[in-house]
Short mmCIF file of N, CA and C in Angstrom, two decimals:
data_model
loop_
_atom_site.label_atom_id
_atom_site.label_comp_id
_atom_site.label_asym_id
_atom_site.label_seq_id
_atom_site.Cartn_x
_atom_site.Cartn_y
_atom_site.Cartn_z
N MET A 1 20.32 12.66 10.94
CA MET A 1 19.66 11.95 9.85
C MET A 1 18.36 11.35 10.37
N ILE A 2 17.35 11.41 9.54
CA ILE A 2 16.08 10.77 9.87
C ILE A 2 16.23 9.29 9.57
N LYS A 3 15.87 8.47 10.53
CA LYS A 3 15.99 7.02 10.37
C LYS A 3 14.70 6.39 9.85
N ALA A 4 13.55 6.96 10.26
CA ALA A 4 12.28 6.37 9.85
C ALA A 4 11.16 7.39 10.00
N VAL A 5 10.14 7.22 9.17
CA VAL A 5 8.90 7.98 9.28
C VAL A 5 7.78 6.96 9.31
N MET A 6 6.89 7.11 10.29
CA MET A 6 5.78 6.17 10.42
C MET A 6 4.48 6.92 10.67
N VAL A 7 3.43 6.38 10.13
CA VAL A 7 2.08 6.83 10.46
C VAL A 7 1.32 5.57 10.83
N MET A 8 0.74 5.58 12.02
CA MET A 8 -0.02 4.41 12.47
C MET A 8 -1.29 4.87 13.16
N ASN A 9 -2.28 4.02 13.12
CA ASN A 9 -3.53 4.38 13.78
C ASN A 9 -3.48 4.00 15.25
N THR A 10 -4.53 4.34 15.98
CA THR A 10 -4.53 4.12 17.43
C THR A 10 -4.68 2.65 17.80
N GLN A 11 -4.94 1.78 16.82
CA GLN A 11 -4.96 0.34 17.09
C GLN A 11 -3.62 -0.32 16.76
N GLY A 12 -2.67 0.45 16.26
CA GLY A 12 -1.34 -0.07 15.98
C GLY A 12 -1.12 -0.50 14.55
N LYS A 13 -2.12 -0.31 13.68
CA LYS A 13 -1.94 -0.66 12.26
C LYS A 13 -1.08 0.39 11.59
N SER A 14 -0.03 -0.07 10.94
CA SER A 14 0.86 0.84 10.24
C SER A 14 0.19 1.29 8.95
N ARG A 15 0.09 2.59 8.74
CA ARG A 15 -0.49 3.14 7.52
C ARG A 15 0.59 3.67 6.58
N LEU A 16 1.75 3.98 7.12
CA LEU A 16 2.90 4.41 6.32
C LEU A 16 4.13 4.08 7.15
N ALA A 17 5.10 3.46 6.54
CA ALA A 17 6.38 3.20 7.21
C ALA A 17 7.47 3.34 6.17
N LYS A 18 8.36 4.26 6.40
CA LYS A 18 9.47 4.46 5.48
C LYS A 18 10.74 4.50 6.31
N PHE A 19 11.64 3.58 6.02
CA PHE A 19 12.91 3.49 6.73
C PHE A 19 14.02 3.96 5.80
N TYR A 20 14.92 4.78 6.32
CA TYR A 20 15.98 5.36 5.49
C TYR A 20 17.31 4.63 5.64
N GLU A 21 17.30 3.51 6.30
CA GLU A 21 18.44 2.60 6.31
C GLU A 21 17.89 1.19 6.16
N TYR A 22 18.65 0.32 5.54
CA TYR A 22 18.13 -1.01 5.24
C TYR A 22 17.87 -1.78 6.53
N LEU A 23 16.67 -2.33 6.60
CA LEU A 23 16.27 -3.25 7.66
C LEU A 23 15.39 -4.31 7.02
N SER A 24 15.50 -5.53 7.50
CA SER A 24 14.63 -6.59 6.97
C SER A 24 13.19 -6.27 7.34
N VAL A 25 12.26 -6.86 6.61
CA VAL A 25 10.84 -6.62 6.87
C VAL A 25 10.48 -7.04 8.29
N GLU A 26 11.04 -8.14 8.74
CA GLU A 26 10.77 -8.61 10.10
C GLU A 26 11.24 -7.58 11.13
N LYS A 27 12.42 -7.02 10.92
CA LYS A 27 12.96 -6.01 11.84
C LYS A 27 12.10 -4.74 11.79
N GLN A 28 11.66 -4.34 10.60
CA GLN A 28 10.79 -3.17 10.49
C GLN A 28 9.50 -3.39 11.27
N GLN A 29 8.89 -4.56 11.13
CA GLN A 29 7.65 -4.86 11.85
C GLN A 29 7.87 -4.85 13.36
N GLU A 30 9.00 -5.38 13.77
CA GLU A 30 9.35 -5.39 15.20
C GLU A 30 9.48 -3.95 15.73
N LEU A 31 10.13 -3.09 14.96
CA LEU A 31 10.30 -1.70 15.37
C LEU A 31 8.97 -0.96 15.40
N ILE A 32 8.11 -1.21 14.44
CA ILE A 32 6.79 -0.57 14.42
C ILE A 32 6.00 -0.99 15.65
N ARG A 33 6.04 -2.29 15.98
CA ARG A 33 5.35 -2.76 17.19
C ARG A 33 5.93 -2.13 18.45
N GLY A 34 7.27 -2.01 18.49
CA GLY A 34 7.92 -1.38 19.64
C GLY A 34 7.53 0.07 19.80
N VAL A 35 7.48 0.80 18.70
CA VAL A 35 7.08 2.22 18.75
C VAL A 35 5.64 2.33 19.22
N PHE A 36 4.75 1.50 18.67
CA PHE A 36 3.35 1.58 19.07
C PHE A 36 3.18 1.26 20.54
N SER A 37 3.88 0.26 21.04
CA SER A 37 3.74 -0.09 22.46
C SER A 37 4.17 1.07 23.35
N VAL A 38 5.19 1.82 22.94
CA VAL A 38 5.62 2.98 23.71
C VAL A 38 4.58 4.09 23.62
N LEU A 39 4.07 4.34 22.42
CA LEU A 39 3.12 5.44 22.23
C LEU A 39 1.80 5.20 22.95
N CYS A 40 1.27 4.00 22.87
CA CYS A 40 -0.04 3.75 23.47
C CYS A 40 0.01 3.73 24.99
N SER A 41 1.20 3.57 25.56
CA SER A 41 1.31 3.55 27.02
C SER A 41 1.60 4.93 27.61
N ARG A 42 1.73 5.95 26.76
CA ARG A 42 2.03 7.30 27.24
C ARG A 42 0.75 8.08 27.53
N ALA A 43 0.82 8.89 28.56
CA ALA A 43 -0.31 9.75 28.92
C ALA A 43 -0.41 10.90 27.91
N GLU A 44 -1.58 11.52 27.86
CA GLU A 44 -1.82 12.62 26.92
C GLU A 44 -1.01 13.87 27.26
N ASN A 45 -0.70 14.08 28.52
CA ASN A 45 -0.08 15.33 28.95
C ASN A 45 1.44 15.27 29.09
N VAL A 46 2.09 14.31 28.46
CA VAL A 46 3.55 14.21 28.53
C VAL A 46 4.18 14.70 27.24
N SER A 47 5.48 14.84 27.28
CA SER A 47 6.24 15.34 26.13
C SER A 47 6.10 14.44 24.91
N ASN A 48 6.21 15.03 23.72
CA ASN A 48 6.14 14.28 22.47
C ASN A 48 7.51 13.78 22.04
N PHE A 49 8.52 13.95 22.88
CA PHE A 49 9.88 13.52 22.57
C PHE A 49 10.22 12.31 23.42
N ILE A 50 10.77 11.29 22.77
CA ILE A 50 11.10 10.04 23.47
C ILE A 50 12.51 9.63 23.09
N ASP A 51 13.26 9.17 24.08
CA ASP A 51 14.56 8.58 23.81
C ASP A 51 14.30 7.18 23.25
N ALA A 52 14.71 6.92 22.02
CA ALA A 52 14.35 5.67 21.34
C ALA A 52 15.52 4.69 21.27
N GLU A 53 16.51 4.85 22.13
CA GLU A 53 17.67 3.95 22.07
C GLU A 53 17.29 2.50 22.34
N SER A 54 16.30 2.28 23.20
CA SER A 54 15.89 0.90 23.50
C SER A 54 15.21 0.24 22.31
N ILE A 55 14.69 1.04 21.39
CA ILE A 55 13.99 0.48 20.24
C ILE A 55 14.88 0.48 19.00
N PHE A 56 15.53 1.63 18.70
CA PHE A 56 16.28 1.80 17.46
C PHE A 56 17.79 1.77 17.64
N GLY A 57 18.28 1.61 18.85
CA GLY A 57 19.72 1.58 19.06
C GLY A 57 20.27 2.92 19.49
N LEU A 58 21.58 2.96 19.66
CA LEU A 58 22.24 4.16 20.17
C LEU A 58 21.95 5.38 19.30
N ASP A 59 21.92 6.53 19.98
CA ASP A 59 21.79 7.82 19.32
C ASP A 59 20.48 7.93 18.53
N SER A 60 19.39 7.44 19.10
CA SER A 60 18.09 7.52 18.42
C SER A 60 17.09 8.26 19.29
N ARG A 61 16.38 9.16 18.65
CA ARG A 61 15.32 9.91 19.30
C ARG A 61 14.05 9.73 18.47
N LEU A 62 12.93 9.94 19.12
CA LEU A 62 11.64 9.78 18.47
C LEU A 62 10.78 10.98 18.84
N VAL A 63 10.12 11.54 17.87
CA VAL A 63 9.14 12.59 18.13
C VAL A 63 7.85 12.19 17.43
N TYR A 64 6.74 12.46 18.09
CA TYR A 64 5.46 12.07 17.51
C TYR A 64 4.42 13.14 17.77
N LYS A 65 3.37 13.06 17.00
CA LYS A 65 2.22 13.93 17.20
C LYS A 65 0.98 13.09 16.95
N HIS A 66 -0.02 13.26 17.79
CA HIS A 66 -1.24 12.48 17.69
C HIS A 66 -2.34 13.38 17.15
N PHE A 67 -2.85 13.05 15.95
CA PHE A 67 -3.96 13.78 15.33
C PHE A 67 -5.11 12.80 15.14
N ALA A 68 -6.24 13.08 15.73
CA ALA A 68 -7.45 12.25 15.60
C ALA A 68 -7.11 10.79 15.89
N THR A 69 -7.16 9.93 14.88
CA THR A 69 -6.90 8.50 15.10
C THR A 69 -5.51 8.09 14.62
N LEU A 70 -4.65 9.05 14.31
CA LEU A 70 -3.34 8.72 13.74
C LEU A 70 -2.19 9.27 14.57
N TYR A 71 -1.14 8.47 14.66
CA TYR A 71 0.14 8.92 15.22
C TYR A 71 1.08 9.16 14.05
N PHE A 72 1.70 10.33 14.00
CA PHE A 72 2.75 10.65 13.03
C PHE A 72 4.06 10.61 13.80
N VAL A 73 4.99 9.77 13.37
CA VAL A 73 6.22 9.51 14.12
C VAL A 73 7.44 9.70 13.23
N PHE A 74 8.43 10.44 13.72
CA PHE A 74 9.72 10.58 13.06
C PHE A 74 10.78 10.07 14.02
N VAL A 75 11.65 9.21 13.54
CA VAL A 75 12.77 8.68 14.32
C VAL A 75 14.04 9.24 13.69
N PHE A 76 14.94 9.76 14.51
CA PHE A 76 16.12 10.46 13.99
C PHE A 76 17.28 10.33 14.96
N ASP A 77 18.46 10.76 14.52
CA ASP A 77 19.64 10.72 15.39
C ASP A 77 19.94 12.11 15.93
N SER A 78 21.05 12.25 16.63
CA SER A 78 21.38 13.50 17.31
C SER A 78 21.76 14.64 16.37
N SER A 79 21.94 14.35 15.08
CA SER A 79 22.27 15.43 14.13
C SER A 79 21.05 16.29 13.80
N GLU A 80 19.86 15.82 14.16
CA GLU A 80 18.63 16.57 13.90
C GLU A 80 18.12 17.21 15.18
N ASN A 81 17.46 18.34 15.03
CA ASN A 81 16.89 19.06 16.16
C ASN A 81 15.48 18.54 16.44
N GLU A 82 15.18 18.29 17.70
CA GLU A 82 13.88 17.72 18.07
C GLU A 82 12.72 18.64 17.70
N LEU A 83 12.88 19.94 17.96
CA LEU A 83 11.80 20.88 17.63
C LEU A 83 11.62 21.00 16.11
N ALA A 84 12.72 20.92 15.39
CA ALA A 84 12.63 20.95 13.92
C ALA A 84 11.87 19.73 13.41
N MET A 85 12.08 18.58 14.03
CA MET A 85 11.36 17.36 13.63
C MET A 85 9.87 17.48 13.96
N LEU A 86 9.56 18.08 15.11
CA LEU A 86 8.15 18.30 15.46
C LEU A 86 7.50 19.24 14.45
N ASP A 87 8.23 20.26 14.04
CA ASP A 87 7.74 21.18 13.02
C ASP A 87 7.59 20.47 11.68
N LEU A 88 8.49 19.56 11.36
CA LEU A 88 8.40 18.81 10.10
C LEU A 88 7.14 17.93 10.08
N ILE A 89 6.79 17.37 11.22
CA ILE A 89 5.53 16.61 11.30
C ILE A 89 4.37 17.54 11.00
N GLN A 90 4.41 18.74 11.56
CA GLN A 90 3.34 19.71 11.33
C GLN A 90 3.24 20.07 9.84
N VAL A 91 4.39 20.28 9.20
CA VAL A 91 4.41 20.59 7.76
C VAL A 91 3.84 19.41 6.96
N PHE A 92 4.21 18.19 7.33
CA PHE A 92 3.72 16.99 6.66
C PHE A 92 2.19 16.93 6.75
N VAL A 93 1.66 17.13 7.95
CA VAL A 93 0.21 17.06 8.15
C VAL A 93 -0.49 18.21 7.43
N GLU A 94 0.07 19.40 7.47
CA GLU A 94 -0.53 20.54 6.76
C GLU A 94 -0.56 20.28 5.25
N THR A 95 0.50 19.70 4.73
CA THR A 95 0.56 19.39 3.30
C THR A 95 -0.47 18.33 2.95
N LEU A 96 -0.61 17.32 3.79
CA LEU A 96 -1.64 16.30 3.57
C LEU A 96 -3.03 16.92 3.61
N ASP A 97 -3.24 17.85 4.55
CA ASP A 97 -4.54 18.54 4.64
C ASP A 97 -4.82 19.34 3.37
N LYS A 98 -3.80 20.01 2.83
CA LYS A 98 -3.99 20.76 1.59
C LYS A 98 -4.32 19.82 0.43
N CYS A 99 -3.67 18.70 0.43
CA CYS A 99 -3.83 17.75 -0.67
C CYS A 99 -5.19 17.04 -0.62
N PHE A 100 -5.65 16.71 0.58
CA PHE A 100 -6.86 15.89 0.73
C PHE A 100 -8.01 16.60 1.44
N GLN A 101 -7.90 17.89 1.68
CA GLN A 101 -8.94 18.64 2.40
C GLN A 101 -9.32 17.93 3.70
N ASN A 102 -8.53 18.13 4.70
CA ASN A 102 -8.71 17.52 6.02
C ASN A 102 -8.45 16.01 5.96
N VAL A 103 -7.19 15.66 5.93
CA VAL A 103 -6.75 14.28 5.74
C VAL A 103 -7.29 13.36 6.84
N CYS A 104 -7.61 12.15 6.44
CA CYS A 104 -8.04 11.14 7.40
C CYS A 104 -7.30 9.84 7.08
N GLU A 105 -7.53 8.85 7.89
CA GLU A 105 -6.83 7.58 7.74
C GLU A 105 -7.10 6.94 6.38
N LEU A 106 -8.31 7.03 5.88
CA LEU A 106 -8.64 6.43 4.58
C LEU A 106 -7.89 7.11 3.44
N ASP A 107 -7.65 8.42 3.55
CA ASP A 107 -6.87 9.11 2.52
C ASP A 107 -5.47 8.50 2.42
N ILE A 108 -4.91 8.19 3.56
CA ILE A 108 -3.56 7.61 3.58
C ILE A 108 -3.58 6.19 3.01
N VAL A 109 -4.60 5.44 3.35
CA VAL A 109 -4.70 4.06 2.87
C VAL A 109 -4.89 4.00 1.36
N PHE A 110 -5.78 4.85 0.81
CA PHE A 110 -6.13 4.76 -0.60
C PHE A 110 -5.28 5.63 -1.52
N ASN A 111 -4.43 6.48 -0.97
CA ASN A 111 -3.57 7.34 -1.79
C ASN A 111 -2.11 7.13 -1.42
N TYR A 112 -1.76 5.88 -1.31
CA TYR A 112 -0.43 5.48 -0.85
C TYR A 112 0.70 6.14 -1.64
N SER A 113 0.61 6.13 -2.96
CA SER A 113 1.70 6.66 -3.78
C SER A 113 1.81 8.18 -3.65
N LYS A 114 0.68 8.86 -3.51
CA LYS A 114 0.72 10.32 -3.35
C LYS A 114 1.32 10.69 -1.99
N ILE A 115 1.02 9.92 -0.97
CA ILE A 115 1.59 10.17 0.36
C ILE A 115 3.11 10.02 0.28
N HIS A 116 3.57 8.97 -0.40
CA HIS A 116 5.02 8.77 -0.55
C HIS A 116 5.66 9.89 -1.36
N THR A 117 4.96 10.37 -2.37
CA THR A 117 5.49 11.48 -3.16
C THR A 117 5.66 12.72 -2.29
N ILE A 118 4.68 13.01 -1.47
CA ILE A 118 4.77 14.16 -0.55
C ILE A 118 5.94 13.98 0.40
N LEU A 119 6.05 12.80 0.97
CA LEU A 119 7.15 12.54 1.91
C LEU A 119 8.49 12.62 1.20
N ASP A 120 8.58 12.11 -0.02
CA ASP A 120 9.84 12.17 -0.77
C ASP A 120 10.24 13.59 -1.12
N GLU A 121 9.27 14.48 -1.28
CA GLU A 121 9.58 15.88 -1.52
C GLU A 121 10.11 16.57 -0.27
N MET A 122 9.76 16.03 0.89
CA MET A 122 10.21 16.60 2.16
C MET A 122 11.54 16.02 2.63
N VAL A 123 11.64 14.70 2.54
CA VAL A 123 12.80 13.98 3.08
C VAL A 123 13.35 13.09 1.98
N PHE A 124 14.64 13.20 1.72
CA PHE A 124 15.27 12.36 0.71
C PHE A 124 16.51 11.72 1.32
N GLY A 125 16.53 10.40 1.35
CA GLY A 125 17.68 9.69 1.90
C GLY A 125 17.94 9.99 3.36
N GLY A 126 16.89 10.34 4.10
CA GLY A 126 17.04 10.64 5.52
C GLY A 126 17.40 12.09 5.81
N GLN A 127 17.51 12.91 4.77
CA GLN A 127 17.85 14.33 4.94
C GLN A 127 16.64 15.19 4.57
N VAL A 128 16.39 16.22 5.35
CA VAL A 128 15.30 17.13 5.07
C VAL A 128 15.69 18.00 3.88
N VAL A 129 14.85 18.02 2.84
CA VAL A 129 15.16 18.80 1.65
C VAL A 129 14.17 19.95 1.42
N GLU A 130 12.97 19.87 1.99
CA GLU A 130 12.00 20.96 1.81
C GLU A 130 11.09 21.03 3.02
N THR A 131 10.86 22.27 3.49
CA THR A 131 10.00 22.47 4.65
C THR A 131 8.83 23.40 4.36
N SER A 132 8.69 23.84 3.13
CA SER A 132 7.59 24.73 2.76
C SER A 132 6.45 23.91 2.19
N SER A 133 5.33 23.97 2.85
CA SER A 133 4.16 23.20 2.41
C SER A 133 3.73 23.60 1.01
N SER A 134 3.77 24.88 0.70
CA SER A 134 3.35 25.33 -0.63
C SER A 134 4.31 24.85 -1.72
N GLU A 135 5.62 24.84 -1.44
CA GLU A 135 6.60 24.33 -2.41
C GLU A 135 6.43 22.82 -2.62
N ILE A 136 6.14 22.11 -1.55
CA ILE A 136 5.91 20.67 -1.66
C ILE A 136 4.68 20.41 -2.52
N MET A 137 3.61 21.17 -2.30
CA MET A 137 2.39 21.00 -3.09
C MET A 137 2.63 21.31 -4.56
N LYS A 138 3.42 22.35 -4.85
CA LYS A 138 3.73 22.67 -6.25
C LYS A 138 4.45 21.49 -6.91
N ALA A 139 5.42 20.92 -6.21
CA ALA A 139 6.17 19.80 -6.77
C ALA A 139 5.27 18.59 -6.98
N VAL A 140 4.41 18.31 -6.03
CA VAL A 140 3.50 17.16 -6.14
C VAL A 140 2.54 17.36 -7.31
N GLU A 141 2.04 18.57 -7.48
CA GLU A 141 1.15 18.85 -8.61
C GLU A 141 1.87 18.69 -9.94
N GLU A 142 3.12 19.14 -10.02
CA GLU A 142 3.90 18.97 -11.25
C GLU A 142 4.15 17.50 -11.54
N ILE A 143 4.47 16.74 -10.52
CA ILE A 143 4.69 15.31 -10.69
C ILE A 143 3.41 14.64 -11.18
N SER A 144 2.28 15.03 -10.61
CA SER A 144 0.99 14.46 -11.02
C SER A 144 0.69 14.80 -12.47
N LYS A 145 0.98 16.03 -12.88
CA LYS A 145 0.76 16.43 -14.28
C LYS A 145 1.62 15.59 -15.22
N CYS A 146 2.88 15.44 -14.85
CA CYS A 146 3.78 14.65 -15.70
C CYS A 146 3.35 13.20 -15.78
N PHE A 147 2.92 12.65 -14.66
CA PHE A 147 2.53 11.25 -14.62
C PHE A 147 1.31 10.99 -15.48
N LEU A 148 0.39 11.94 -15.52
CA LEU A 148 -0.85 11.73 -16.27
C LEU A 148 -0.79 12.26 -17.69
N SER A 149 0.33 12.81 -18.10
CA SER A 149 0.46 13.34 -19.45
C SER A 149 0.49 12.19 -20.46
N PRO A 150 -0.47 12.17 -21.41
CA PRO A 150 -0.49 11.09 -22.41
C PRO A 150 0.78 11.04 -23.25
N PHE A 151 1.33 12.22 -23.59
CA PHE A 151 2.55 12.24 -24.39
C PHE A 151 3.70 11.58 -23.63
N LEU A 152 3.84 11.94 -22.36
CA LEU A 152 4.91 11.36 -21.55
C LEU A 152 4.73 9.86 -21.41
N LEU A 153 3.50 9.43 -21.17
CA LEU A 153 3.26 8.00 -21.01
C LEU A 153 3.55 7.23 -22.29
N SER A 154 3.21 7.81 -23.43
CA SER A 154 3.50 7.11 -24.68
C SER A 154 5.00 7.05 -24.93
N CYS A 155 5.73 8.11 -24.53
CA CYS A 155 7.19 8.09 -24.67
C CYS A 155 7.81 7.05 -23.75
N VAL A 156 7.31 6.99 -22.54
CA VAL A 156 7.82 6.02 -21.57
C VAL A 156 7.57 4.61 -22.09
N LYS A 157 6.39 4.38 -22.65
CA LYS A 157 6.04 3.06 -23.14
C LYS A 157 7.03 2.59 -24.20
N MET A 158 7.49 3.52 -25.05
CA MET A 158 8.41 3.14 -26.12
C MET A 158 9.80 2.80 -25.59
N HIS A 159 10.17 3.33 -24.42
CA HIS A 159 11.52 3.15 -23.92
C HIS A 159 11.65 2.14 -22.78
N VAL A 160 10.57 1.54 -22.39
CA VAL A 160 10.61 0.59 -21.28
C VAL A 160 10.32 -0.80 -21.81
N ASP A 161 11.17 -1.73 -21.45
CA ASP A 161 10.99 -3.10 -21.94
C ASP A 161 9.99 -3.89 -21.11
N ASP A 162 9.76 -3.46 -19.88
CA ASP A 162 8.87 -4.20 -19.00
C ASP A 162 7.44 -4.15 -19.54
N VAL A 163 6.90 -5.31 -19.89
CA VAL A 163 5.58 -5.39 -20.51
C VAL A 163 4.50 -4.90 -19.56
N ARG A 164 4.63 -5.22 -18.27
CA ARG A 164 3.60 -4.81 -17.33
C ARG A 164 3.51 -3.29 -17.25
N PHE A 165 4.66 -2.61 -17.23
CA PHE A 165 4.65 -1.15 -17.16
C PHE A 165 4.07 -0.57 -18.44
N SER A 166 4.42 -1.15 -19.58
CA SER A 166 3.89 -0.66 -20.85
C SER A 166 2.38 -0.80 -20.90
N THR A 167 1.88 -1.92 -20.42
CA THR A 167 0.44 -2.14 -20.38
C THR A 167 -0.23 -1.13 -19.47
N PHE A 168 0.38 -0.88 -18.33
CA PHE A 168 -0.14 0.11 -17.38
C PHE A 168 -0.14 1.49 -18.02
N ALA A 169 0.92 1.85 -18.73
CA ALA A 169 1.01 3.16 -19.38
C ALA A 169 -0.09 3.30 -20.44
N LEU A 170 -0.31 2.24 -21.22
CA LEU A 170 -1.37 2.27 -22.22
C LEU A 170 -2.75 2.43 -21.58
N PHE A 171 -2.95 1.75 -20.47
CA PHE A 171 -4.21 1.86 -19.73
C PHE A 171 -4.43 3.31 -19.30
N LEU A 172 -3.40 3.96 -18.76
CA LEU A 172 -3.53 5.35 -18.33
C LEU A 172 -3.78 6.28 -19.51
N ILE A 173 -3.16 6.00 -20.65
CA ILE A 173 -3.41 6.83 -21.83
C ILE A 173 -4.87 6.73 -22.25
N ARG A 174 -5.41 5.51 -22.22
CA ARG A 174 -6.81 5.31 -22.64
C ARG A 174 -7.78 6.02 -21.73
N ILE A 175 -7.55 5.95 -20.40
CA ILE A 175 -8.51 6.57 -19.48
C ILE A 175 -8.40 8.08 -19.46
N ASN A 176 -7.29 8.64 -19.94
CA ASN A 176 -7.13 10.09 -19.96
C ASN A 176 -7.61 10.72 -21.25
N ARG A 177 -8.12 9.96 -22.17
CA ARG A 177 -8.63 10.53 -23.43
C ARG A 177 -10.01 11.09 -23.27
#
């Protein structure tokens, strides 16, 4: 099972952190700091696989890949294959590149919900559900179409009691006309 997915820059700022088991915010921040301290102290020519038991507890492994100014990190247990996780990072980055035409840190910062949608299409509840970049992109495009559909938004507005969401839905309907 995948325990966490993180994307952080080379200064240690977390750009994406998704944990698949409940942890308090303080514990999540502590783990992110622990992962960054391990990553920044590693040489460029060493393995991308790390035993993460000291950070995440028993039966934890970590795999990472460094692209430009970002570290992409997956934390998982022994039920997952290390090379498969490294490949999953590659699929994640390729999908982001397709979505944003050469993804950079700002794309992740300003397109937070789209990044989560892509990740949710790949990993659900800590289990890998899709590894095809093209299939993930198709699903993300369909979700985007549904989200921006004025008919869908007006239907949602009628069935949701939350005033803030209704106002947001009306706002999206107006800008899409």
